[in-house]
Short mmCIF file of C-alpha atoms in Angstrom, two decimals:
data_model
loop_
_atom_site.label_atom_id
_atom_site.label_comp_id
_atom_site.label_asym_id
_atom_site.label_seq_id
_atom_site.Cartn_x
_atom_site.Cartn_y
_atom_site.Cartn_z
CA UNK A 27 56.07 92.00 50.09
CA UNK A 28 57.49 89.18 47.89
CA UNK A 29 56.89 89.72 44.21
CA UNK A 30 58.28 87.54 41.21
CA UNK A 31 58.88 90.19 38.43
CA UNK A 32 58.73 88.78 34.88
CA UNK A 33 62.29 87.65 34.40
CA UNK A 34 64.39 88.61 37.28
CA UNK A 35 63.44 87.09 40.40
CA UNK A 36 63.49 90.26 42.77
CA UNK A 37 61.72 90.65 46.26
CA UNK A 38 60.46 94.11 46.56
CA UNK A 39 62.21 94.63 49.35
CA UNK A 40 63.34 98.46 49.99
CA UNK A 41 65.88 97.47 52.22
CA UNK A 42 67.42 94.98 49.80
CA UNK A 43 67.48 97.71 47.32
CA UNK A 44 68.53 100.36 49.35
CA UNK A 45 71.64 97.91 50.63
CA UNK A 46 72.35 96.99 46.74
CA UNK A 47 72.01 101.06 46.01
CA UNK A 48 74.29 102.14 48.59
CA UNK A 49 77.75 101.24 47.02
CA UNK A 50 76.66 103.39 43.80
CA UNK A 51 75.49 106.43 45.97
CA UNK A 52 78.75 106.61 47.44
CA UNK A 53 80.66 105.90 44.43
CA UNK A 54 78.73 108.20 42.47
CA UNK A 55 79.18 110.79 45.04
CA UNK A 56 82.62 110.81 45.44
CA UNK A 57 83.45 110.61 41.42
CA UNK A 58 80.99 113.01 40.33
CA UNK A 59 82.33 115.46 43.12
CA UNK A 60 85.86 114.77 42.71
CA UNK A 61 86.29 114.43 46.64
CA UNK A 62 85.55 118.21 46.55
CA UNK A 63 81.81 119.81 47.45
CA UNK A 64 82.82 123.04 47.15
CA UNK A 65 80.81 124.72 43.90
CA UNK A 66 81.37 127.94 42.40
CA UNK A 67 77.83 128.87 42.59
CA UNK A 68 74.35 128.03 43.48
CA UNK A 69 73.72 126.77 39.66
CA UNK A 70 76.55 123.91 39.75
CA UNK A 71 75.36 123.16 43.14
CA UNK A 72 71.95 122.57 42.18
CA UNK A 73 73.16 120.82 39.19
CA UNK A 74 75.07 118.39 40.93
CA UNK A 75 72.37 117.75 43.39
CA UNK A 76 69.58 117.15 40.51
CA UNK A 77 72.03 114.71 38.47
CA UNK A 78 72.92 112.99 41.79
CA UNK A 79 69.73 112.38 42.41
CA UNK A 80 68.45 111.28 39.06
CA UNK A 81 71.17 108.89 38.58
CA UNK A 82 70.88 107.12 41.88
CA UNK A 83 67.28 107.26 41.86
CA UNK A 84 67.15 105.69 38.31
CA UNK A 85 69.76 102.83 39.80
CA UNK A 86 67.49 102.35 42.76
CA UNK A 87 64.38 101.67 40.72
CA UNK A 88 65.87 99.64 38.37
CA UNK A 89 66.61 96.99 41.10
CA UNK A 90 63.52 97.74 42.98
CA UNK A 91 61.38 97.50 39.94
CA UNK A 92 63.04 94.84 38.55
CA UNK A 93 63.16 96.22 35.15
CA UNK A 94 66.54 97.20 33.62
CA UNK A 95 65.86 98.83 29.70
CA UNK A 96 63.20 101.22 31.47
CA UNK A 97 65.31 103.02 33.89
CA UNK A 98 68.40 102.62 31.47
CA UNK A 99 66.73 104.06 28.54
CA UNK A 100 65.74 107.00 30.94
CA UNK A 101 69.65 107.76 31.45
CA UNK A 102 70.56 107.06 27.99
CA UNK A 103 68.32 109.51 26.45
CA UNK A 104 69.20 112.56 28.85
CA UNK A 105 72.55 111.59 28.18
CA UNK A 106 72.34 112.20 24.72
CA UNK A 107 70.31 115.16 24.91
CA UNK A 108 72.49 116.82 27.54
CA UNK A 109 75.49 115.99 25.82
CA UNK A 110 74.65 117.64 22.70
CA UNK A 111 73.33 120.73 24.21
CA UNK A 112 76.16 120.90 26.41
CA UNK A 113 78.62 120.32 23.36
CA UNK A 114 77.10 122.88 21.35
CA UNK A 115 76.92 125.71 23.79
CA UNK A 116 80.68 124.95 24.64
CA UNK A 117 81.32 125.31 20.97
CA UNK A 118 79.03 128.48 20.73
CA UNK A 119 81.32 129.74 23.80
CA UNK A 120 84.85 128.69 22.45
CA UNK A 121 84.46 129.29 18.97
CA UNK A 122 81.41 131.27 18.51
CA UNK A 123 79.78 128.74 16.15
CA UNK A 124 79.14 124.97 16.37
CA UNK A 125 81.31 124.80 13.05
CA UNK A 126 84.88 123.99 13.02
CA UNK A 127 86.96 125.77 10.24
CA UNK A 128 90.45 124.94 8.75
CA UNK A 129 92.41 126.88 11.76
CA UNK A 130 90.95 124.09 13.96
CA UNK A 131 92.20 121.52 11.77
CA UNK A 132 95.29 122.90 11.54
CA UNK A 133 95.69 123.89 15.33
CA UNK A 134 94.28 119.84 16.22
CA UNK A 135 91.45 121.62 17.95
CA UNK A 136 88.83 118.99 17.12
CA UNK A 137 87.40 117.13 20.04
CA UNK A 138 87.78 113.32 19.64
CA UNK A 139 84.59 111.03 19.18
CA UNK A 140 84.65 107.01 19.61
CA UNK A 141 83.12 106.80 16.18
CA UNK A 142 86.46 107.42 14.59
CA UNK A 143 88.16 104.66 16.33
CA UNK A 144 87.28 101.98 13.58
CA UNK A 145 88.83 104.03 11.03
CA UNK A 146 92.09 105.25 13.00
CA UNK A 147 93.16 101.40 13.80
CA UNK A 148 95.11 100.23 10.18
CA UNK A 149 96.86 103.70 10.33
CA UNK A 150 97.83 103.54 13.38
CA UNK A 151 99.29 100.25 12.66
CA UNK A 152 101.00 100.99 9.48
CA UNK A 153 102.24 104.75 10.05
CA UNK A 154 102.24 104.94 13.68
CA UNK A 155 100.06 107.88 14.13
CA UNK A 156 96.34 108.96 14.47
CA UNK A 157 94.44 110.40 11.37
CA UNK A 158 92.68 112.91 13.60
CA UNK A 159 93.19 116.41 14.21
CA UNK A 160 92.43 116.33 17.59
CA UNK A 161 94.86 116.61 21.08
CA UNK A 162 96.48 113.22 21.85
CA UNK A 163 96.20 114.00 25.91
CA UNK A 164 95.25 117.65 26.81
CA UNK A 165 91.98 119.44 26.37
CA UNK A 166 88.29 118.19 26.24
CA UNK A 167 87.65 114.83 24.50
CA UNK A 168 91.22 114.19 23.99
CA UNK A 169 92.14 110.88 22.13
CA UNK A 170 94.02 109.35 24.74
CA UNK A 171 91.13 109.55 27.46
CA UNK A 172 88.45 108.79 24.80
CA UNK A 173 90.10 105.81 23.87
CA UNK A 174 90.58 104.32 27.63
CA UNK A 175 86.97 104.93 28.32
CA UNK A 176 86.04 103.12 24.90
CA UNK A 177 88.40 100.37 25.40
CA UNK A 178 87.88 99.30 28.93
CA UNK A 179 83.68 99.60 28.53
CA UNK A 180 84.13 97.37 25.38
CA UNK A 181 86.46 95.01 26.92
CA UNK A 182 83.97 94.51 30.14
CA UNK A 183 80.71 95.35 28.56
CA UNK A 184 81.18 94.16 24.91
CA UNK A 185 78.34 95.70 22.62
CA UNK A 186 76.83 96.96 25.97
CA UNK A 187 78.95 100.02 25.23
CA UNK A 188 76.36 100.96 22.70
CA UNK A 189 73.40 100.83 25.18
CA UNK A 190 75.16 102.15 28.17
CA UNK A 191 78.11 104.13 26.96
CA UNK A 192 77.37 105.58 23.66
CA UNK A 193 76.27 109.37 23.98
CA UNK A 194 74.76 109.35 20.59
CA UNK A 195 72.27 106.03 20.80
CA UNK A 196 70.04 107.85 23.41
CA UNK A 197 68.99 109.62 20.44
CA UNK A 198 67.29 106.88 18.07
CA UNK A 199 66.75 105.01 21.28
CA UNK A 200 64.36 108.04 22.36
CA UNK A 201 62.66 108.59 18.90
CA UNK A 202 61.88 104.75 18.66
CA UNK A 203 59.84 105.21 21.86
CA UNK A 204 57.78 108.00 21.20
CA UNK A 205 55.19 106.04 18.95
CA UNK A 206 53.39 102.95 20.67
CA UNK A 207 52.73 100.41 17.95
CA UNK A 208 55.19 100.50 14.60
CA UNK A 209 54.14 102.06 11.15
CA UNK A 210 56.47 99.60 9.51
CA UNK A 211 56.55 95.96 10.82
CA UNK A 212 58.72 93.73 8.58
CA UNK A 213 62.27 94.98 8.41
CA UNK A 214 64.37 92.45 6.38
CA UNK A 215 67.17 91.02 9.04
CA UNK A 216 69.79 91.29 6.39
CA UNK A 217 69.87 95.29 7.35
CA UNK A 218 71.37 94.09 10.67
CA UNK A 219 74.54 93.40 8.64
CA UNK A 220 74.88 96.17 6.92
CA UNK A 221 76.98 97.84 9.62
CA UNK A 222 79.96 95.32 9.09
CA UNK A 223 79.66 96.59 5.54
CA UNK A 224 79.79 100.22 6.19
CA UNK A 225 82.43 99.09 8.71
CA UNK A 226 84.64 97.49 6.05
CA UNK A 227 84.16 100.35 3.58
CA UNK A 228 85.06 102.97 5.70
CA UNK A 229 88.15 101.25 6.91
CA UNK A 230 89.25 100.82 3.62
CA UNK A 231 88.85 104.26 2.30
CA UNK A 232 89.78 106.01 5.45
CA UNK A 233 93.25 103.91 5.34
CA UNK A 234 93.97 104.94 1.69
CA UNK A 235 93.02 108.47 2.43
CA UNK A 236 94.11 108.99 5.70
CA UNK A 237 90.98 110.52 6.35
CA UNK A 238 88.31 109.36 8.89
CA UNK A 239 85.92 109.14 6.12
CA UNK A 240 82.84 108.32 8.18
CA UNK A 241 83.25 111.47 10.17
CA UNK A 242 83.99 113.67 7.20
CA UNK A 243 81.17 112.47 5.00
CA UNK A 244 78.12 110.21 6.89
CA UNK A 245 78.25 110.52 10.33
CA UNK A 246 74.75 112.05 11.27
CA UNK A 247 75.54 112.67 14.58
CA UNK A 248 77.53 115.91 13.02
CA UNK A 249 74.18 117.39 13.19
CA UNK A 250 74.09 117.52 16.68
CA UNK A 251 77.57 117.87 17.80
CA UNK A 252 79.54 119.94 15.43
CA UNK A 253 80.56 120.00 11.81
CA UNK A 254 83.01 121.85 8.93
CA UNK A 255 81.92 125.48 8.46
CA UNK A 256 80.01 125.53 5.22
CA UNK A 257 82.70 127.51 2.89
CA UNK A 258 82.53 125.33 -0.26
CA UNK A 259 80.11 123.39 -2.49
CA UNK A 260 82.05 120.10 -0.90
CA UNK A 261 81.13 121.33 3.09
CA UNK A 262 77.79 122.32 2.06
CA UNK A 263 77.05 118.45 0.44
CA UNK A 264 78.63 117.24 3.48
CA UNK A 265 75.98 119.36 5.73
CA UNK A 266 73.04 118.18 3.33
CA UNK A 267 74.52 114.64 4.11
CA UNK A 268 74.47 114.91 7.69
CA UNK A 269 71.13 116.52 8.41
CA UNK A 270 69.62 114.16 6.30
CA UNK A 271 70.82 111.21 7.41
CA UNK A 272 70.14 112.25 10.87
CA UNK A 273 66.32 113.27 10.07
CA UNK A 274 66.07 109.93 8.46
CA UNK A 275 67.86 107.19 10.29
CA UNK A 276 67.86 109.12 13.69
CA UNK A 277 64.27 110.83 13.70
CA UNK A 278 61.76 109.19 11.14
CA UNK A 279 62.59 105.64 10.67
CA UNK A 280 62.84 105.26 14.45
CA UNK A 281 59.49 106.63 14.96
CA UNK A 282 58.17 104.34 12.02
CA UNK A 283 59.97 101.20 13.02
CA UNK A 284 60.27 101.81 16.58
CA UNK A 285 64.16 100.33 16.17
CA UNK A 286 67.38 102.43 16.58
CA UNK A 287 67.78 102.40 12.67
CA UNK A 288 71.11 104.26 12.88
CA UNK A 289 72.75 102.22 15.09
CA UNK A 290 71.26 98.72 13.34
CA UNK A 291 72.02 99.77 9.79
CA UNK A 292 74.90 102.41 9.73
CA UNK A 293 77.17 102.65 13.09
CA UNK A 294 80.70 101.05 11.88
CA UNK A 295 81.64 101.45 15.74
CA UNK A 296 78.60 99.09 16.55
CA UNK A 297 79.83 96.46 14.00
CA UNK A 298 83.32 96.66 15.43
CA UNK A 299 81.84 96.59 19.33
CA UNK A 300 79.68 93.49 18.64
CA UNK A 301 82.95 91.47 17.75
CA UNK A 302 84.01 92.29 21.33
CA UNK A 303 80.93 90.52 22.71
CA UNK A 304 82.98 87.21 22.09
CA UNK A 305 85.05 88.19 24.92
CA UNK A 306 82.67 89.94 27.37
CA UNK A 307 82.23 88.69 31.15
CA UNK A 308 78.41 89.22 30.62
CA UNK A 309 76.15 87.64 27.73
CA UNK A 310 72.24 87.42 27.59
CA UNK A 311 71.01 83.52 27.23
CA UNK A 312 67.44 82.38 26.87
CA UNK A 313 66.18 79.42 28.63
CA UNK A 314 64.68 77.45 26.20
CA UNK A 315 62.66 75.04 28.81
CA UNK A 316 61.08 78.32 30.09
CA UNK A 317 60.91 79.86 26.54
CA UNK A 318 57.09 79.55 24.85
CA UNK A 319 58.43 80.70 21.31
CA UNK A 320 55.80 83.70 21.55
CA UNK A 321 58.88 85.79 19.68
CA UNK A 322 57.91 88.98 21.88
CA UNK A 323 61.75 89.40 22.50
CA UNK A 324 62.38 89.68 18.96
CA UNK A 325 60.00 91.90 18.04
CA UNK A 326 60.58 94.17 20.74
CA UNK A 327 64.48 93.93 20.08
CA UNK A 328 65.62 97.58 19.04
CA UNK A 329 68.82 96.43 17.53
CA UNK A 330 67.11 93.47 15.71
CA UNK A 331 69.44 91.39 17.56
CA UNK A 332 67.36 88.50 18.06
CA UNK A 333 65.92 86.18 15.54
CA UNK A 334 63.56 83.09 15.97
CA UNK A 335 66.70 81.18 15.11
CA UNK A 336 68.72 82.76 18.17
CA UNK A 337 66.07 82.32 20.65
CA UNK A 338 65.89 78.28 19.51
CA UNK A 339 69.60 78.51 20.05
CA UNK A 340 69.43 79.87 23.62
CA UNK A 341 71.29 82.95 23.42
CA UNK A 342 71.19 86.47 21.89
CA UNK A 343 73.08 87.30 18.83
CA UNK A 344 76.45 88.81 18.35
CA UNK A 345 74.91 92.03 17.66
CA UNK A 346 73.00 92.13 21.74
CA UNK A 347 73.82 95.57 22.98
CA UNK A 348 72.43 94.08 26.18
CA UNK A 349 69.86 96.85 27.01
CA UNK A 350 67.41 94.39 28.82
CA UNK A 351 64.67 95.08 26.99
CA UNK A 352 63.97 91.56 25.56
CA UNK A 353 64.55 90.40 29.25
CA UNK A 354 62.05 93.04 30.41
CA UNK A 355 59.57 91.89 28.16
CA UNK A 356 59.64 88.10 28.22
CA UNK A 357 56.86 87.20 30.59
CA UNK A 358 58.16 83.57 31.11
CA UNK A 359 61.45 85.19 32.92
CA UNK A 360 63.20 82.59 29.99
CA UNK A 361 65.65 85.76 29.24
CA UNK A 362 68.31 86.86 31.60
CA UNK A 363 71.70 88.25 31.86
CA UNK A 364 74.75 85.91 32.26
CA UNK A 365 78.23 85.56 33.48
CA UNK A 366 79.97 83.69 30.56
CA UNK A 367 80.63 79.71 31.28
CA UNK A 368 77.01 79.84 33.00
CA UNK A 369 74.08 78.04 31.33
CA UNK A 370 71.12 79.85 31.18
CA UNK A 371 68.79 79.82 34.60
CA UNK A 372 71.83 79.68 36.87
CA UNK A 373 72.85 82.55 38.85
CA UNK A 374 70.15 84.60 37.76
CA UNK A 375 70.05 87.50 40.21
CA UNK A 376 73.74 87.70 40.69
CA UNK A 377 74.25 87.99 37.06
CA UNK A 378 71.96 90.99 36.74
CA UNK A 379 73.18 92.54 39.60
CA UNK A 380 76.51 92.72 38.94
CA UNK A 381 76.19 93.37 35.19
CA UNK A 382 73.89 96.56 35.78
CA UNK A 383 76.36 97.73 38.70
CA UNK A 384 78.67 97.73 36.48
CA UNK A 385 77.20 99.01 33.00
CA UNK A 386 74.95 101.72 34.79
CA UNK A 387 78.30 103.23 36.92
CA UNK A 388 79.99 103.64 34.02
CA UNK A 389 76.90 105.15 32.17
CA UNK A 390 76.50 107.42 35.38
CA UNK A 391 80.09 108.82 35.72
CA UNK A 392 80.46 109.29 32.22
CA UNK A 393 77.01 110.83 31.52
CA UNK A 394 77.56 113.22 34.56
CA UNK A 395 79.51 115.79 33.32
CA UNK A 396 77.22 116.28 30.54
CA UNK A 397 74.20 116.41 32.41
CA UNK A 398 75.73 118.58 35.17
CA UNK A 399 77.30 120.85 32.75
CA UNK A 400 73.90 121.40 30.69
CA UNK A 401 71.59 121.65 33.78
CA UNK A 402 74.45 124.42 35.05
CA UNK A 403 73.92 126.55 32.30
CA UNK A 404 70.10 126.22 32.38
CA UNK A 405 70.01 127.24 35.87
CA UNK A 406 72.36 129.94 35.44
CA UNK A 407 69.75 131.48 32.86
CA UNK A 408 66.90 130.74 35.02
CA UNK A 409 68.42 131.91 38.35
CA UNK A 410 70.15 135.43 36.70
CA UNK B 13 84.74 69.03 35.33
CA UNK B 14 85.07 71.11 32.33
CA UNK B 15 81.84 72.79 33.86
CA UNK B 16 83.40 73.90 36.98
CA UNK B 17 86.61 75.44 35.11
CA UNK B 18 83.94 77.72 32.90
CA UNK B 19 82.13 78.47 36.11
CA UNK B 20 85.36 79.60 37.70
CA UNK B 21 86.77 81.29 34.51
CA UNK B 22 83.78 83.05 34.20
CA UNK B 23 83.30 84.08 38.02
CA UNK B 24 87.07 85.69 37.97
CA UNK B 25 86.51 87.38 34.45
CA UNK B 26 83.28 89.08 35.73
CA UNK B 27 85.24 90.11 39.06
CA UNK B 28 87.96 91.36 36.80
CA UNK B 29 85.60 93.53 34.62
CA UNK B 30 83.90 94.70 38.17
CA UNK B 31 87.77 96.03 39.25
CA UNK B 32 88.02 97.21 35.79
CA UNK B 33 85.46 99.55 36.16
CA UNK B 34 86.14 100.38 39.51
CA UNK B 35 89.27 101.99 38.72
CA UNK B 36 88.73 103.08 35.13
CA UNK B 37 87.49 107.00 36.15
CA UNK B 38 90.07 107.61 39.54
CA UNK B 39 92.95 106.15 37.29
CA UNK B 40 91.48 107.68 34.15
CA UNK B 41 94.01 110.48 34.21
CA UNK B 42 97.12 107.88 34.80
CA UNK B 43 95.79 105.27 31.88
CA UNK B 44 95.67 107.67 29.46
CA UNK B 45 99.00 109.47 29.95
CA UNK B 46 100.78 106.29 29.86
CA UNK B 47 98.39 105.14 26.76
CA UNK B 48 99.55 108.43 25.33
CA UNK B 49 103.13 107.54 25.42
CA UNK B 50 102.50 104.62 23.09
CA UNK B 51 104.55 104.86 19.66
CA UNK B 52 101.30 105.46 17.65
CA UNK B 53 99.86 107.75 19.91
CA UNK B 54 100.94 111.21 17.47
CA UNK B 55 98.80 113.10 14.96
CA UNK B 56 99.59 112.12 11.91
CA UNK B 57 101.67 114.96 9.65
CA UNK B 58 98.67 115.18 7.19
CA UNK B 59 96.94 117.44 10.29
CA UNK B 60 99.84 118.47 12.57
CA UNK B 61 101.75 120.12 9.05
CA UNK B 62 104.87 117.91 9.48
CA UNK B 63 108.28 118.96 11.84
CA UNK B 64 109.60 122.23 11.27
CA UNK B 65 112.79 122.29 9.35
CA UNK B 66 113.76 125.57 8.92
CA UNK B 67 112.86 129.20 10.54
CA UNK B 68 113.24 132.85 9.30
CA UNK B 69 113.18 135.68 11.62
CA UNK B 70 111.47 139.05 9.97
CA UNK B 71 111.56 142.05 11.97
CA UNK B 72 108.10 141.33 14.00
CA UNK B 73 107.08 138.06 12.79
CA UNK B 74 108.98 134.37 12.30
CA UNK B 75 108.06 132.30 9.52
CA UNK B 76 108.19 128.37 10.21
CA UNK B 77 108.85 126.11 7.11
CA UNK B 78 107.43 122.77 7.97
CA UNK B 79 109.04 119.27 5.98
CA UNK B 80 106.59 118.60 2.92
CA UNK B 81 104.24 116.03 3.98
CA UNK B 82 103.77 112.95 1.00
CA UNK B 83 103.34 110.11 3.56
CA UNK B 84 100.61 107.65 2.39
CA UNK B 85 99.54 104.16 4.26
CA UNK B 86 102.60 102.14 3.13
CA UNK B 87 104.87 104.57 0.83
CA UNK B 88 105.05 108.01 -0.16
CA UNK B 89 102.27 109.72 -2.51
CA UNK B 90 102.94 111.69 -5.87
CA UNK B 91 101.25 114.74 -4.66
CA UNK B 92 101.64 116.20 -0.78
CA UNK B 93 101.63 119.96 0.47
CA UNK B 94 104.04 122.28 2.62
CA UNK B 95 102.95 124.04 5.21
CA UNK B 96 104.34 127.40 6.06
CA UNK B 97 103.06 129.24 9.31
CA UNK B 98 103.78 132.78 10.33
CA UNK B 99 103.98 133.64 13.86
CA UNK B 100 103.65 137.09 15.74
CA UNK B 101 102.52 140.18 14.62
CA UNK B 102 101.05 139.54 11.33
CA UNK B 103 100.46 142.73 8.74
CA UNK B 104 97.92 143.61 6.48
CA UNK B 105 99.80 142.28 3.80
CA UNK B 106 102.47 139.18 3.88
CA UNK B 107 104.36 139.20 0.96
CA UNK B 108 107.20 136.18 1.39
CA UNK B 109 109.45 134.17 -0.99
CA UNK B 110 110.12 130.86 0.01
CA UNK B 111 112.62 128.46 -0.41
CA UNK B 112 110.90 125.13 1.25
CA UNK B 113 113.31 122.86 0.00
CA UNK B 114 116.48 124.46 0.98
CA UNK B 115 118.31 124.46 -2.16
CA UNK B 116 118.63 127.81 -1.94
CA UNK B 117 116.61 128.55 -5.05
CA UNK B 118 112.99 130.22 -4.26
CA UNK B 119 110.02 128.02 -4.95
CA UNK B 120 107.33 130.28 -4.48
CA UNK B 121 106.32 134.02 -3.99
CA UNK B 122 103.17 134.12 -1.37
CA UNK B 123 100.87 137.12 -1.66
CA UNK B 124 98.21 137.21 1.43
CA UNK B 125 95.82 140.10 2.02
CA UNK B 126 95.41 139.25 5.51
CA UNK B 127 92.33 141.75 6.04
CA UNK B 128 90.27 140.04 3.07
CA UNK B 129 91.87 136.75 3.27
CA UNK B 130 92.84 136.77 -0.49
CA UNK B 131 96.22 134.36 -1.47
CA UNK B 132 97.81 134.90 -4.29
CA UNK B 133 100.68 132.22 -4.96
CA UNK B 134 103.41 132.65 -7.62
CA UNK B 135 104.89 129.76 -8.80
CA UNK B 136 108.79 129.75 -9.46
CA UNK B 137 109.76 125.85 -9.20
CA UNK B 138 108.01 123.50 -11.20
CA UNK B 139 107.28 121.14 -8.19
CA UNK B 140 104.92 123.74 -6.83
CA UNK B 141 101.32 123.07 -7.73
CA UNK B 142 98.84 125.60 -6.23
CA UNK B 143 97.91 127.02 -2.70
CA UNK B 144 95.74 124.42 -0.60
CA UNK B 145 94.96 125.97 2.59
CA UNK B 146 95.31 129.61 3.64
CA UNK B 147 94.00 130.67 6.72
CA UNK B 148 94.31 132.60 9.92
CA UNK B 149 94.88 130.54 13.40
CA UNK B 150 95.40 131.52 16.97
CA UNK B 151 99.30 132.14 16.28
CA UNK B 152 99.39 134.00 13.42
CA UNK B 153 98.82 132.73 9.59
CA UNK B 154 98.80 129.23 7.75
CA UNK B 155 99.50 128.07 4.41
CA UNK B 156 99.77 124.80 2.84
CA UNK B 157 101.02 124.49 -0.87
CA UNK B 158 100.42 121.47 -2.64
CA UNK B 159 103.68 120.21 -3.96
CA UNK B 160 104.67 117.32 -6.23
CA UNK B 161 107.20 114.74 -4.49
CA UNK B 162 110.66 114.86 -6.29
CA UNK B 163 111.84 111.58 -5.03
#
């Protein structure tokens, strides 16, 4: 049964989709299991099996149905929820609380997160050291491993990291999908440049104080991972800021606007990642000959990365996170993933297949550990 | 001609991207170990407490004195801290006299009630400011005393 989908000239041929999904199936099997299929118990076996089937089903459907954002967002949101669940339960097992204290800082036991990266670049260059109390190579979420993961993903996907790799983005992405129509419809596009201002301020302040100021004072995702134990007025103020910003930017505003407001208006790493869109091998292009200027893509973009001017110019802006929502929305099939150097309308299928294979593989392997860990804990509780 | 150069470069770059992702996870440990050897891959002394410059062996514990940390972004700061660690069996009360700058003159006396986490600092040197941190750790006890940079 041949069927031309909205934007992706896909043939709904189950055998083609199976053939396309086969390499993903084999690679995820090997990388998720580490080549060892001996599990410690039933809970681990079931967690592995469920995660493996879930990820590969989403990937298969992405090809078969020709919808990118729908299946990406399912994995992305599940990743965010399980990362937080897995992280917090690990912290309770390890420390007895989801807070860290002075001893954890002095012993450099704080797990590293990619949001620190923009603040550590200038001090690393000038002092030849990292301004974060974590482990360089050993232990959970060590600095070296996280830098490699972020670095490669950002070079390959550009700001695609924000929609395919960031384990926080799924939170506001998820809340932005809960209400069908936005309550707040008009948002000034000036706000989309706000992360660059935040980036500038946190880079300067972190360089002067040698403290990752965004993590120390602002990061809303402290509310769903870990934060400093409340032992003083200062730490109490910080906790209030973390939870207030999480409530406002990750829950309330995404619900009201249907936008990823934390990512659009606050995240300094998002601003840094935007710059890498200039070198990424993949872009989002608009075929101006097919475009009817309906501007549905502009309305639907969760990161406000598209404006009418961008549509007229035939390409997404620097802020595009390649989530694929505009591509799924366009009824004319005018928007497409493209390999850098090719004009809109060229190599549509190849560009899409290659980009989603690369991006999904990164997300699947990165997410699988947290999903398996979280599921294993839940299943252990049920089985026992 | 220019168009075909762009096509070729774009295709090569996309192929490299695919290879990078395919080798990323199997080679993650090796690449991370390689990166960890980079000159900037060490934790700033503000967090580690700086290098240990002296140790004093007591009956059931060892006191480690770190080099005072005044590191700023470009130059040294006026106010920094010195970290003192107690490793081993920590008694209910720690009472030690510390000479952090090795000039043979005591700089401060520290008294810690480790059961109730009460720390009392008696300043001897004019360069000693106050006690910033006093906490139990996995190896024993740590204090960070804020000191003035004499340089």
